Coordinates of C-alpha atoms in Angstrom, one line a residue:
X47 CA -13.6 34.8 -5.7
X48 CA -13.4 33.1 -9.0
X49 CA -13.9 29.4 -9.0
X50 CA -10.2 28.9 -9.8
X51 CA -9.3 31.0 -6.8
X52 CA -11.7 29.0 -4.6
X53 CA -9.9 25.8 -5.5
X54 CA -6.6 27.2 -4.4
X55 CA -8.1 28.7 -1.2
X56 CA -9.7 25.4 -0.3
X57 CA -6.3 23.7 -0.6
X58 CA -4.8 26.3 1.7
X59 CA -7.6 26.0 4.2
X60 CA -7.2 22.2 4.3
X61 CA -3.4 22.4 4.9
X62 CA -2.3 21.3 1.5
X63 CA 1.4 22.1 1.0
X64 CA 2.1 20.1 -2.2
X65 CA 0.0 19.4 -5.3
X66 CA 0.9 17.0 -8.1
X67 CA -0.4 17.7 -11.5
X68 CA -0.2 18.3 -15.2
X69 CA -1.7 21.4 -17.0
X70 CA -4.2 21.4 -19.9
X71 CA -6.8 23.6 -21.5
X72 CA -9.6 22.8 -19.1
X73 CA -7.6 23.7 -15.9
X74 CA -5.7 26.7 -17.1
X75 CA -7.7 29.1 -14.8
X76 CA -6.6 27.0 -11.8
X77 CA -3.0 27.0 -13.0
X78 CA -3.2 30.8 -13.3
X79 CA -4.4 31.1 -9.7
X80 CA -1.6 28.8 -8.6
X81 CA 0.9 30.9 -10.3
X82 CA -0.1 34.0 -8.3
X83 CA 0.5 32.4 -4.9
X84 CA 3.2 30.6 -3.0
X85 CA 1.5 28.6 -0.2
X86 CA 0.8 25.5 -2.3
X87 CA 3.8 24.1 -4.2
X88 CA 2.9 22.5 -7.5
X89 CA 5.0 19.5 -8.6
X90 CA 4.9 19.0 -12.4
X91 CA 4.8 15.3 -13.2
X92 CA 5.2 13.9 -16.7
X93 CA 2.0 11.8 -16.8
X94 CA -1.3 12.0 -14.9
X95 CA -0.9 8.4 -13.6
X96 CA 2.4 9.6 -12.1
X97 CA 0.5 12.5 -10.4
X98 CA -1.9 10.1 -8.7
X99 CA 0.8 7.6 -7.5
X100 CA 3.0 10.5 -6.3
X101 CA 0.0 11.8 -4.3
X102 CA -0.6 8.3 -2.9
X103 CA 3.0 8.0 -1.8
X104 CA 2.8 11.5 -0.2
X105 CA -0.4 10.5 1.6
X106 CA 0.7 7.1 2.8
X107 CA 4.0 8.4 4.2
X108 CA 2.5 11.5 6.0
X109 CA -1.0 10.5 7.0
X110 CA -2.2 13.6 5.2
X111 CA -4.4 13.8 2.1
X112 CA -2.7 13.6 -1.3
X113 CA -3.9 16.0 -4.0
X114 CA -3.7 15.8 -7.8
X115 CA -4.8 18.2 -10.5
X116 CA -5.5 17.0 -14.1
X117 CA -7.2 18.4 -17.2
X118 CA -10.3 17.1 -18.9
X119 CA -10.6 14.1 -21.2
X120 CA -7.3 12.1 -21.4
X121 CA -6.0 13.9 -18.3
X122 CA -8.9 12.5 -16.3
X123 CA -8.8 9.0 -17.8
X124 CA -5.1 8.8 -17.1
X125 CA -6.0 9.3 -13.5
X126 CA -8.3 6.3 -13.3
X127 CA -5.5 3.8 -12.4
X128 CA -4.3 5.7 -9.3
X129 CA -7.9 6.4 -8.3
X130 CA -8.7 2.7 -8.3
X131 CA -5.3 1.9 -6.6
X132 CA -6.2 4.4 -3.8
X133 CA -9.7 3.0 -3.5
X134 CA -8.4 -0.6 -2.9
X135 CA -5.7 0.4 -0.5
X136 CA -7.7 3.1 1.3
X137 CA -5.5 6.1 0.5
X138 CA -7.0 9.6 1.0
X139 CA -6.7 11.3 -2.4
X140 CA -8.4 14.4 -3.8
X141 CA -8.4 14.6 -7.6
X142 CA -9.5 17.9 -9.1
X143 CA -10.2 17.6 -12.8
X144 CA -11.0 20.2 -15.4
X145 CA -14.1 19.8 -17.6
X146 CA -15.3 21.4 -20.8
X147 CA -17.7 24.4 -20.2
X148 CA -21.1 23.5 -19.0
X149 CA -22.6 24.6 -22.3
X150 CA -20.5 22.0 -24.2
X151 CA -21.2 19.0 -21.8
X152 CA -22.7 16.2 -23.9
X153 CA -21.6 17.7 -27.2
X154 CA -18.5 15.6 -27.7
X155 CA -16.5 18.7 -27.3
X156 CA -12.7 18.7 -27.6
X157 CA -11.2 16.7 -24.7
X158 CA -14.6 16.0 -23.2
X159 CA -15.4 12.8 -21.4
X160 CA -17.9 11.7 -18.7
X161 CA -15.4 12.0 -15.9
X162 CA -18.0 11.5 -13.2
X163 CA -19.4 8.4 -14.9
X164 CA -16.0 6.9 -15.6
X165 CA -14.7 7.5 -12.0
X166 CA -17.8 6.6 -10.1
X167 CA -16.8 2.9 -9.6
X168 CA -13.2 3.9 -8.5
X169 CA -13.9 6.6 -6.0
X170 CA -15.6 7.0 -2.6
X171 CA -17.6 9.8 -4.1
X172 CA -17.4 12.3 -7.0
X173 CA -19.0 15.6 -8.0
X174 CA -19.6 17.5 -11.2
X175 CA -19.8 21.2 -10.2
X176 CA -22.4 23.1 -12.3
X177 CA -22.6 26.3 -10.3
X178 CA -19.8 28.3 -8.8
X179 CA -21.9 29.0 -5.7
X180 CA -21.7 25.3 -4.9
X181 CA -18.0 24.9 -5.4
X182 CA -16.6 25.8 -2.0
X183 CA -19.0 23.5 -0.2
X184 CA -18.2 20.6 -2.5
X185 CA -14.5 21.1 -2.1
X186 CA -14.7 21.0 1.7
X187 CA -16.9 17.9 1.5
X188 CA -14.4 16.3 -0.9
X189 CA -11.6 16.7 1.6
X190 CA -13.8 15.5 4.5
X191 CA -15.0 12.4 2.6
X192 CA -11.5 11.5 1.4
X193 CA -10.0 11.6 4.9
X194 CA -12.9 10.4 7.2
X195 CA -13.9 6.9 8.0
X196 CA -12.2 4.5 5.7
X197 CA -10.0 6.8 3.6
X198 CA -10.2 6.8 -0.1
X199 CA -10.1 8.8 -3.4
X200 CA -12.7 11.5 -4.5
X201 CA -13.0 13.5 -7.7
X202 CA -14.2 17.0 -8.1
X203 CA -14.9 17.7 -11.8
X204 CA -15.0 21.5 -12.5
X205 CA -16.1 22.9 -15.9
X206 CA -14.0 25.7 -17.3
X207 CA -16.7 28.3 -17.1
X208 CA -17.3 27.5 -13.4
X209 CA -13.6 28.2 -12.9
X210 CA -13.9 31.6 -14.5
X211 CA -17.2 32.5 -12.8
X212 CA -17.2 34.6 -9.6
X213 CA -19.0 33.5 -6.4
X214 CA -18.9 33.5 -2.6
X215 CA -16.3 31.4 -0.9
X216 CA -17.2 29.9 2.5
X217 CA -14.4 28.7 4.8
X218 CA -14.4 25.0 6.0
X219 CA -15.8 26.0 9.4
X220 CA -19.0 27.2 7.8
X221 CA -19.4 24.0 5.7
X222 CA -22.0 21.4 6.5
X223 CA -20.0 18.6 5.0
X224 CA -19.4 16.9 8.4
X225 CA -23.1 16.8 9.1
X226 CA -23.8 14.9 5.8
X227 CA -21.0 12.3 6.2
X228 CA -20.4 11.0 9.8
X229 CA -18.8 7.6 9.8
X230 CA -19.0 5.6 13.0
X231 CA -15.8 6.0 15.0
X232 CA -16.7 4.9 18.5
X233 CA -17.6 1.2 18.7
X234 CA -20.1 -0.6 20.9
X235 CA -18.3 -1.1 24.3
X236 CA -20.3 -4.3 25.0
X237 CA -18.8 -5.9 21.9
X238 CA -15.3 -4.8 23.0
X239 CA -16.0 -6.4 26.4
X240 CA -17.1 -9.6 24.6
X241 CA -13.9 -9.6 22.5
X242 CA -11.7 -9.2 25.5
X243 CA -13.4 -12.2 27.2
X244 CA -13.0 -14.3 24.0
X245 CA -9.3 -13.4 23.7
X246 CA -8.7 -14.1 27.4
X247 CA -10.1 -17.6 27.0
X248 CA -8.2 -18.4 23.9
X249 CA -5.7 -21.2 23.9
X250 CA -4.2 -20.5 20.4
X251 CA -4.8 -16.8 19.7
X252 CA -3.4 -14.7 16.8
X253 CA -3.6 -11.1 15.9
X254 CA -4.2 -10.5 12.2
X255 CA -3.5 -6.8 11.3
X256 CA -3.8 -4.8 8.2
X257 CA -3.4 -1.4 6.6
X258 CA -6.3 0.0 8.6
X259 CA -4.0 0.2 11.7
X260 CA -1.7 2.5 9.8
X261 CA -4.6 4.5 8.3
X262 CA -6.0 5.1 11.8
X263 CA -2.9 7.2 12.7
X264 CA 0.3 6.8 14.7
X265 CA -1.5 6.2 18.0
X266 CA -3.0 3.0 16.6
X267 CA 0.4 1.5 16.1
X268 CA 1.5 2.4 19.6
X269 CA -1.7 0.9 21.0
X270 CA -1.2 -2.3 18.9
X271 CA 2.3 -2.7 20.4
X272 CA 0.8 -2.2 23.9
X273 CA -1.8 -4.8 23.3
X274 CA 0.8 -7.4 22.2
X275 CA 2.9 -6.6 25.2
X276 CA -0.1 -6.9 27.5
X277 CA -1.4 -10.2 26.1
X278 CA 1.8 -11.9 24.8
X279 CA -0.2 -13.0 21.7
X280 CA 1.6 -13.7 18.4
X281 CA 0.9 -11.2 15.6
X282 CA 1.0 -11.2 11.8
X283 CA 0.2 -8.6 9.2
X284 CA -1.0 -8.2 5.6
X285 CA 1.3 -6.6 3.0
X286 CA -0.4 -3.2 3.7
X287 CA 0.0 -3.4 7.4
X288 CA 3.8 -3.9 7.6
X289 CA 5.5 -1.6 10.1
X290 CA 2.5 -1.2 12.5
X291 CA 4.2 -3.8 14.7
X292 CA 8.1 -3.9 14.5
X293 CA 9.6 -6.7 12.5
X294 CA 12.2 -7.1 15.3
X295 CA 9.4 -7.7 17.9
X296 CA 9.6 -11.1 19.7
X297 CA 5.9 -11.8 18.9
X298 CA 6.2 -11.1 15.2
X299 CA 5.4 -13.9 12.8
X300 CA 6.2 -12.1 9.6
X301 CA 3.8 -11.3 6.8
X302 CA 1.0 -13.8 6.0
X303 CA -0.7 -14.7 2.8
X304 CA 0.2 -16.1 -0.6
X305 CA 3.9 -15.3 -0.1
X306 CA 3.8 -15.0 3.7
X307 CA 5.9 -17.0 6.2
X308 CA 5.2 -20.6 7.1
X309 CA 4.7 -19.7 10.8
X310 CA 2.3 -16.9 10.1
X311 CA 0.1 -19.0 7.7
X312 CA 0.0 -22.0 9.9
X313 CA -0.7 -19.9 13.0
X314 CA -3.7 -18.4 11.1
X315 CA -4.8 -21.9 10.0
X316 CA -4.6 -23.5 13.5
X317 CA -5.6 -20.7 15.8
X318 CA -8.7 -20.9 17.9
X319 CA -9.4 -17.2 18.3
X320 CA -8.4 -14.6 15.6
X321 CA -8.5 -10.9 16.1
X322 CA -8.6 -9.1 12.8
X323 CA -7.7 -5.5 13.1
X324 CA -8.1 -3.2 10.1
X325 CA -7.9 -5.9 7.5
X326 CA -10.5 -7.2 5.1
X327 CA -9.9 -11.0 4.5
X328 CA -8.9 -10.5 0.8
X329 CA -8.2 -13.5 -1.4
X330 CA -4.4 -13.2 -1.2
X331 CA -4.7 -13.7 2.6
X332 CA -7.4 -16.3 2.9
X333 CA -6.4 -18.8 0.2
X334 CA -9.3 -21.3 -0.2
X335 CA -12.2 -19.7 1.7
X336 CA -13.8 -23.0 2.8
X337 CA -10.5 -24.1 4.3
X338 CA -9.5 -20.7 5.8
X339 CA -8.8 -21.0 9.6
X340 CA -11.6 -23.6 9.9
X341 CA -11.6 -24.0 13.7
X342 CA -11.3 -20.4 14.9
X343 CA -13.7 -17.9 16.3
X344 CA -13.1 -14.6 14.5
X345 CA -13.3 -11.0 15.8
X346 CA -13.1 -8.2 13.2
X347 CA -12.5 -4.5 13.9
X348 CA -13.2 -2.3 10.9
X349 CA -14.5 1.2 10.4
X350 CA -16.1 0.2 7.1
X351 CA -19.4 -1.7 7.7
X352 CA -19.3 -3.1 4.2
X353 CA -16.0 -4.9 5.0
X354 CA -17.7 -7.0 7.8
X355 CA -18.7 -10.5 6.6
X356 CA -17.9 -9.5 3.0
X357 CA -15.5 -12.4 2.3
X358 CA -15.4 -14.3 5.6
X359 CA -18.2 -14.6 8.2
X360 CA -16.9 -13.5 11.6
X361 CA -18.3 -14.3 15.0
X362 CA -17.9 -10.9 16.6
X363 CA -17.9 -7.8 14.4
X364 CA -16.8 -4.5 15.9
X365 CA -17.5 -1.4 13.8
X366 CA -15.3 1.6 14.7
X367 CA -12.0 3.3 14.4
X368 CA -9.0 1.1 15.2
X369 CA -7.4 3.7 17.5
X370 CA -10.6 4.0 19.5
X371 CA -11.3 0.3 19.7
X372 CA -7.7 -0.7 20.7
X373 CA -7.7 2.0 23.4
X374 CA -10.9 0.7 24.8
X375 CA -9.8 -2.9 24.5
X376 CA -6.6 -2.2 26.5
X377 CA -8.5 -0.3 29.1
X378 CA -11.1 -3.1 29.5
X379 CA -8.3 -5.8 29.7
X380 CA -6.7 -3.9 32.5
X381 CA -10.0 -3.0 34.3
X382 CA -11.2 -6.6 34.3
X383 CA -7.7 -7.9 35.1
X384 CA -8.0 -10.3 32.2
X385 CA -5.4 -13.1 32.1
X386 CA -4.4 -15.4 29.3
X387 CA -4.1 -19.1 29.9
X388 CA -0.3 -19.1 30.5
X389 CA 0.1 -22.9 30.0
X390 CA -1.9 -23.0 26.8
X391 CA -0.2 -19.9 25.4
X392 CA 3.2 -21.4 26.2
X393 CA 2.4 -24.5 24.3
X394 CA 1.1 -22.4 21.4
X395 CA 4.4 -20.4 21.4
X396 CA 6.3 -23.7 21.4
X397 CA 4.4 -24.9 18.3
X398 CA 5.1 -21.6 16.6
X399 CA 8.8 -21.9 17.4
X400 CA 8.8 -25.3 15.7
X401 CA 7.2 -23.7 12.6
X402 CA 9.8 -20.9 12.7
X403 CA 12.6 -23.5 12.8
X404 CA 11.7 -24.5 9.3
X405 CA 13.4 -21.2 8.2
X406 CA 11.0 -20.8 5.3
X407 CA 12.8 -17.7 3.9
X408 CA 16.1 -19.6 3.5
X409 CA 18.1 -19.0 0.4
X410 CA 21.7 -19.7 -0.8
X411 CA 24.0 -16.9 -1.8
X412 CA 27.0 -18.5 -3.5
X413 CA 29.5 -17.2 -6.0
X414 CA 29.2 -14.1 -8.1
X415 CA 25.6 -14.3 -9.1
X416 CA 23.4 -12.1 -6.9
X417 CA 20.3 -13.7 -5.5
X418 CA 17.5 -11.2 -5.3
X419 CA 16.8 -12.1 -1.6
X420 CA 20.4 -11.3 -0.8
X421 CA 20.2 -7.9 -2.6
X422 CA 17.2 -6.9 -0.6
X423 CA 18.8 -8.1 2.7
X424 CA 22.0 -6.2 2.0
X425 CA 19.9 -3.1 1.1
X426 CA 18.1 -3.4 4.5
X427 CA 21.3 -3.9 6.5
X428 CA 22.9 -0.9 4.9
X429 CA 19.9 1.5 5.3
X430 CA 18.1 0.3 8.5
X431 CA 19.8 2.9 10.7
X432 CA 18.6 5.8 8.5
X433 CA 15.3 7.4 8.2
X434 CA 14.3 5.3 5.2
X435 CA 11.1 5.0 3.2
X436 CA 10.6 2.1 0.8
X437 CA 8.3 2.0 -2.2
X438 CA 7.9 -0.8 -4.7
X439 CA 6.6 -1.7 -8.1
X440 CA 4.7 -4.9 -8.3
X441 CA 5.9 -8.5 -8.8
X442 CA 8.5 -10.8 -7.3
X443 CA 10.7 -7.9 -6.1
X444 CA 7.7 -6.5 -4.2
X445 CA 7.3 -9.8 -2.3
X446 CA 11.0 -10.1 -1.6
X447 CA 11.0 -6.5 -0.3
X448 CA 8.1 -7.4 2.1
X449 CA 9.9 -10.6 3.2
X450 CA 13.5 -9.3 3.6
X451 CA 13.2 -5.6 4.5
X452 CA 12.3 -5.3 8.1
X453 CA 9.9 -2.4 8.9
X454 CA 10.0 -1.1 12.4
X455 CA 7.7 1.9 12.1
X456 CA 4.4 2.7 10.3
X457 CA 4.2 4.8 7.2
X458 CA 7.7 3.7 5.9
X459 CA 6.3 1.2 3.4
X460 CA 4.4 2.2 0.3
X461 CA 3.3 -0.4 -2.1
X462 CA 0.3 -1.2 -4.4
X463 CA -1.5 -4.0 -2.5
X464 CA -5.1 -4.4 -3.8
X465 CA -4.7 -3.4 -7.4
X466 CA -1.2 -4.5 -7.9
X467 CA -0.2 -1.6 -10.1
X468 CA 3.0 -2.0 -12.1
X469 CA 4.6 1.4 -12.3
X470 CA 3.4 2.5 -8.8
X471 CA 6.8 2.7 -7.1
X472 CA 8.8 5.3 -8.9
X473 CA 6.2 8.1 -8.8
X474 CA 5.2 7.1 -5.3
X475 CA 8.9 7.5 -4.3
X476 CA 8.8 11.0 -5.8
X477 CA 5.7 11.9 -3.7
X478 CA 7.4 10.5 -0.5
X479 CA 10.6 12.4 -1.2
X480 CA 8.7 15.7 -1.7
X481 CA 7.1 15.1 1.7
X482 CA 10.4 14.1 3.4
X483 CA 13.1 16.0 1.5
X484 CA 15.9 14.9 4.0
X485 CA 14.9 11.2 4.1
X486 CA 16.3 8.3 2.1
X487 CA 13.6 7.1 -0.3
X488 CA 14.2 3.9 -2.2
X489 CA 11.9 2.3 -4.9
X490 CA 12.6 -1.5 -4.9
X491 CA 11.7 -2.2 -8.5
X492 CA 11.6 -4.8 -11.3
X493 CA 13.1 -4.3 -14.7
X494 CA 9.6 -4.6 -16.3
X495 CA 7.5 -2.6 -13.9
X496 CA 9.8 0.4 -13.6
X497 CA 9.6 1.1 -17.3
X498 CA 5.9 1.9 -17.1
X499 CA 6.4 5.2 -15.3
X500 CA 10.1 5.9 -15.9
X501 CA 9.3 9.4 -17.3
X502 CA 8.9 10.6 -13.7
X503 CA 12.7 10.5 -13.3
X504 CA 12.5 13.8 -15.2
X505 CA 10.3 15.2 -12.4
X506 CA 12.6 13.9 -9.8
X507 CA 15.6 15.7 -11.4
X508 CA 13.6 18.9 -11.9
X509 CA 12.6 19.1 -8.2
X510 CA 16.0 17.8 -6.8
X511 CA 14.3 14.8 -5.3
X512 CA 17.2 12.3 -4.8
X513 CA 15.1 9.1 -5.0
X514 CA 16.9 5.8 -5.5
X515 CA 15.5 3.3 -8.0
X516 CA 16.9 -0.1 -6.9
X517 CA 16.1 -2.5 -9.8
X518 CA 16.2 -6.2 -9.3
X519 CA 17.0 -6.9 -12.9
X520 CA 16.3 -10.6 -13.8
X521 CA 15.3 -9.8 -17.4
X522 CA 11.9 -11.3 -16.9
X523 CA 8.4 -10.2 -15.8
X524 CA 9.4 -12.3 -12.8
X525 CA 6.1 -13.2 -11.2
X526 CA 4.4 -13.8 -14.6
X527 CA 7.3 -16.1 -15.5
X528 CA 7.1 -17.9 -12.2
X529 CA 3.4 -18.7 -12.7
X530 CA 3.9 -19.7 -16.3
X531 CA 6.6 -22.1 -15.0
X532 CA 4.4 -23.6 -12.3
X533 CA 1.0 -23.5 -14.0
X534 CA 1.5 -23.5 -17.7
X535 CA 4.1 -26.2 -18.4
X536 CA 7.0 -23.7 -18.4
X537 CA 5.7 -22.1 -21.6
X538 CA 7.1 -18.6 -21.0
X539 CA 4.7 -16.7 -23.2
X540 CA 5.9 -13.1 -23.6
X541 CA 7.4 -12.8 -20.1
X542 CA 11.0 -12.4 -21.2
X543 CA 12.0 -8.8 -21.2
X544 CA 13.7 -8.5 -24.6
X545 CA 15.4 -5.2 -25.6
X546 CA 15.8 -3.9 -22.1
X547 CA 17.2 -0.4 -22.0
X548 CA 20.6 0.4 -20.6
X549 CA 19.4 1.7 -17.2
X550 CA 22.7 3.4 -16.5
X551 CA 22.5 5.4 -19.7
X552 CA 18.8 6.1 -19.1
X553 CA 19.6 7.6 -15.7
X554 CA 22.3 9.8 -17.2
X555 CA 19.9 10.8 -20.0
X556 CA 17.4 12.1 -17.4
X557 CA 20.2 14.0 -15.6
X558 CA 20.5 11.5 -12.8
X559 CA 23.1 8.9 -11.8
X560 CA 23.3 5.3 -13.1
X561 CA 25.0 2.4 -11.3
X562 CA 25.2 -1.2 -12.3
X563 CA 26.3 -4.2 -10.2
X564 CA 26.7 -7.7 -11.6
X565 CA 28.8 -9.5 -8.9
X566 CA 27.8 -10.2 -5.3
X567 CA 31.2 -8.9 -4.0
X568 CA 30.5 -5.5 -5.5
X569 CA 27.0 -5.1 -4.0
X570 CA 27.7 -3.4 -0.6
X571 CA 30.1 -0.8 -2.0
X572 CA 27.7 0.1 -4.8
X573 CA 24.7 0.4 -2.4
X574 CA 26.8 2.7 -0.2
X575 CA 27.7 4.8 -3.2
X576 CA 24.0 5.0 -4.2
X577 CA 23.1 6.2 -0.7
X578 CA 25.8 8.9 -0.7
X579 CA 24.7 10.5 -4.0
X580 CA 22.5 13.5 -3.5
X581 CA 20.8 13.0 -6.9
X582 CA 18.2 10.7 -8.4
X583 CA 19.8 7.3 -8.9
X584 CA 18.9 4.2 -11.0
X585 CA 20.7 1.2 -9.6
X586 CA 20.7 -1.7 -12.0
X587 CA 21.2 -4.8 -9.8
X588 CA 21.6 -7.8 -12.1
X589 CA 20.2 -10.8 -10.2
X590 CA 19.7 -14.5 -10.8
X591 CA 17.3 -14.8 -13.8
X592 CA 15.1 -17.7 -12.7
X593 CA 14.9 -17.3 -8.9
X594 CA 11.4 -18.0 -7.7
X595 CA 9.5 -16.3 -4.8
X596 CA 8.7 -18.7 -2.0
X597 CA 7.0 -19.6 0.3
X598 CA 3.9 -19.7 -1.8
X599 CA 0.4 -20.8 -1.4
X600 CA -0.9 -21.9 -4.8
X601 CA -4.2 -20.3 -5.8
X602 CA -7.1 -22.2 -4.6
X603 CA -5.2 -23.9 -1.8
X604 CA -5.3 -23.6 2.0
X605 CA -2.7 -22.1 4.3
X606 CA -1.5 -25.6 5.3
X607 CA -0.8 -26.5 1.7
X608 CA 1.9 -23.9 1.1
X609 CA 5.1 -24.7 -0.8
X610 CA 8.5 -24.0 0.9
X611 CA 11.7 -23.4 -1.1
X612 CA 13.1 -26.9 -0.4
X613 CA 9.8 -28.5 -1.3
X614 CA 9.2 -26.8 -4.6
X615 CA 10.2 -29.6 -6.9
X616 CA 8.4 -30.2 -10.1
X617 CA 6.5 -33.1 -8.6
X618 CA 5.6 -31.2 -5.5
X619 CA 4.3 -28.3 -7.5
X620 CA 2.3 -30.6 -9.7
X621 CA 0.7 -32.2 -6.7
X622 CA 0.0 -28.9 -5.0
X623 CA -1.9 -27.4 -8.0
X624 CA -5.3 -28.6 -9.1
X625 CA -5.1 -31.5 -11.6
X626 CA -6.9 -29.5 -14.3
X627 CA -4.5 -26.6 -13.9
X628 CA -7.3 -24.2 -13.3
X629 CA -5.9 -22.3 -10.3
X630 CA -6.2 -18.6 -10.8
X631 CA -3.1 -16.4 -10.9

């Protein structure tokens, strides 16, 4: 086969059905090979960043690998943002990039860049293929590395002459990739025994879960629910872990972290045993490290050894796949007939109930002006009985979506957690809709973020992908404005969105449908109209301009120093934030 044909054959052999890309001179041989087959459908995006985010959405919603194809030079550099996004959120992504011919590498040829050097920090691994005889093995290894262990992005950079050259293709079953990369899946059973004993003796336990539960596969979520039912322990989740345990579950505390619930954060602060499952103690969760859950013993389950003790020192690390560890933990709990301290657990649940009674997500919807929280809540109520997938951009709307849209199942929530990429949601929604053509796919967006990748509406129209872009339009870069108000003396430096486009006309210009709502009484009817339209829709929901996102833990503060909506007076904010105003956004 030619090198180009090998690329297409490798995709087929690894079960790839959809590919997101943008052609250019250095990948034309691969595009020619794609043209001559029908097994892999190519989705033409309008920008390489869109290709990466679409592939991320596809991967996150299916559990499969996402694949993108870009040309050399600017094509590859435009892919850097989604590659870093996928690295931080552990999304399996294979990026195939074209490169100038091997004879021109290092000559500053047209559209040449050091793709391997540029992407080394933002991938699990990358390869520059110099010989067509190595290509098949490298492709198989790329798919294996991207999807094994802690998932993540990889890059295969293929010079144009290698794509034209002819060599021998070996199928995946003949590859030695699995021999070279064998992440540890099965954990030390003695450590799981020790964890069960520690949990059984806990008086104030909490389960802290993350995206690793979802990445481990659908069985992990089922096992997590079984563990909660077996122990009766309260459970919370990071932004990336929403849906692994149902939001309607009686033990659910809500999301934790900077904009998490009062009860989740205080339970984390006051617990005596914490079981961390597939989460990495990032700064948005921990707050001030030296005050993070100061009196608890911590157990951490993670497949990535580098995540153990990276930010927070734990008492009992368990390295292994979440599904395997939870299955063993449940089996050992049953075998040993472990029992929680019913009296202590009852007292702990009573304390949590008192925290819940603070109703930390309360807001007032009065009159015609639409509160953003109300908009998300109504969106949830009108779509919860459908097969619905939610993506988001990044900002206040993202946090309101996490707070007010209840997720019952895994893989229904796609957001940019670690990198916080404005512009993620629209192309991610495209990827989700391509994977689930009959589902309802909604991007909960902000008026600033959505403009960063708006061009992908054109791709949605071309491929008849009826995504719904639900914009909470407050005419500000909302989260930036909130921090400027709280930290910088209300000096709103360049956070007001002047010269906003008419989103209804923009939708129509792309060939989609535009809707606008300005009054609360019109909201439900317009949402139902949006749902009923079998075309891409931009829904311009005009909301209160200066609404802030609470609860909130100011940067550099501990979980028990969070601000609630009714406490967020100017004086309270001033007292909560360091006197020198040096808290980091």
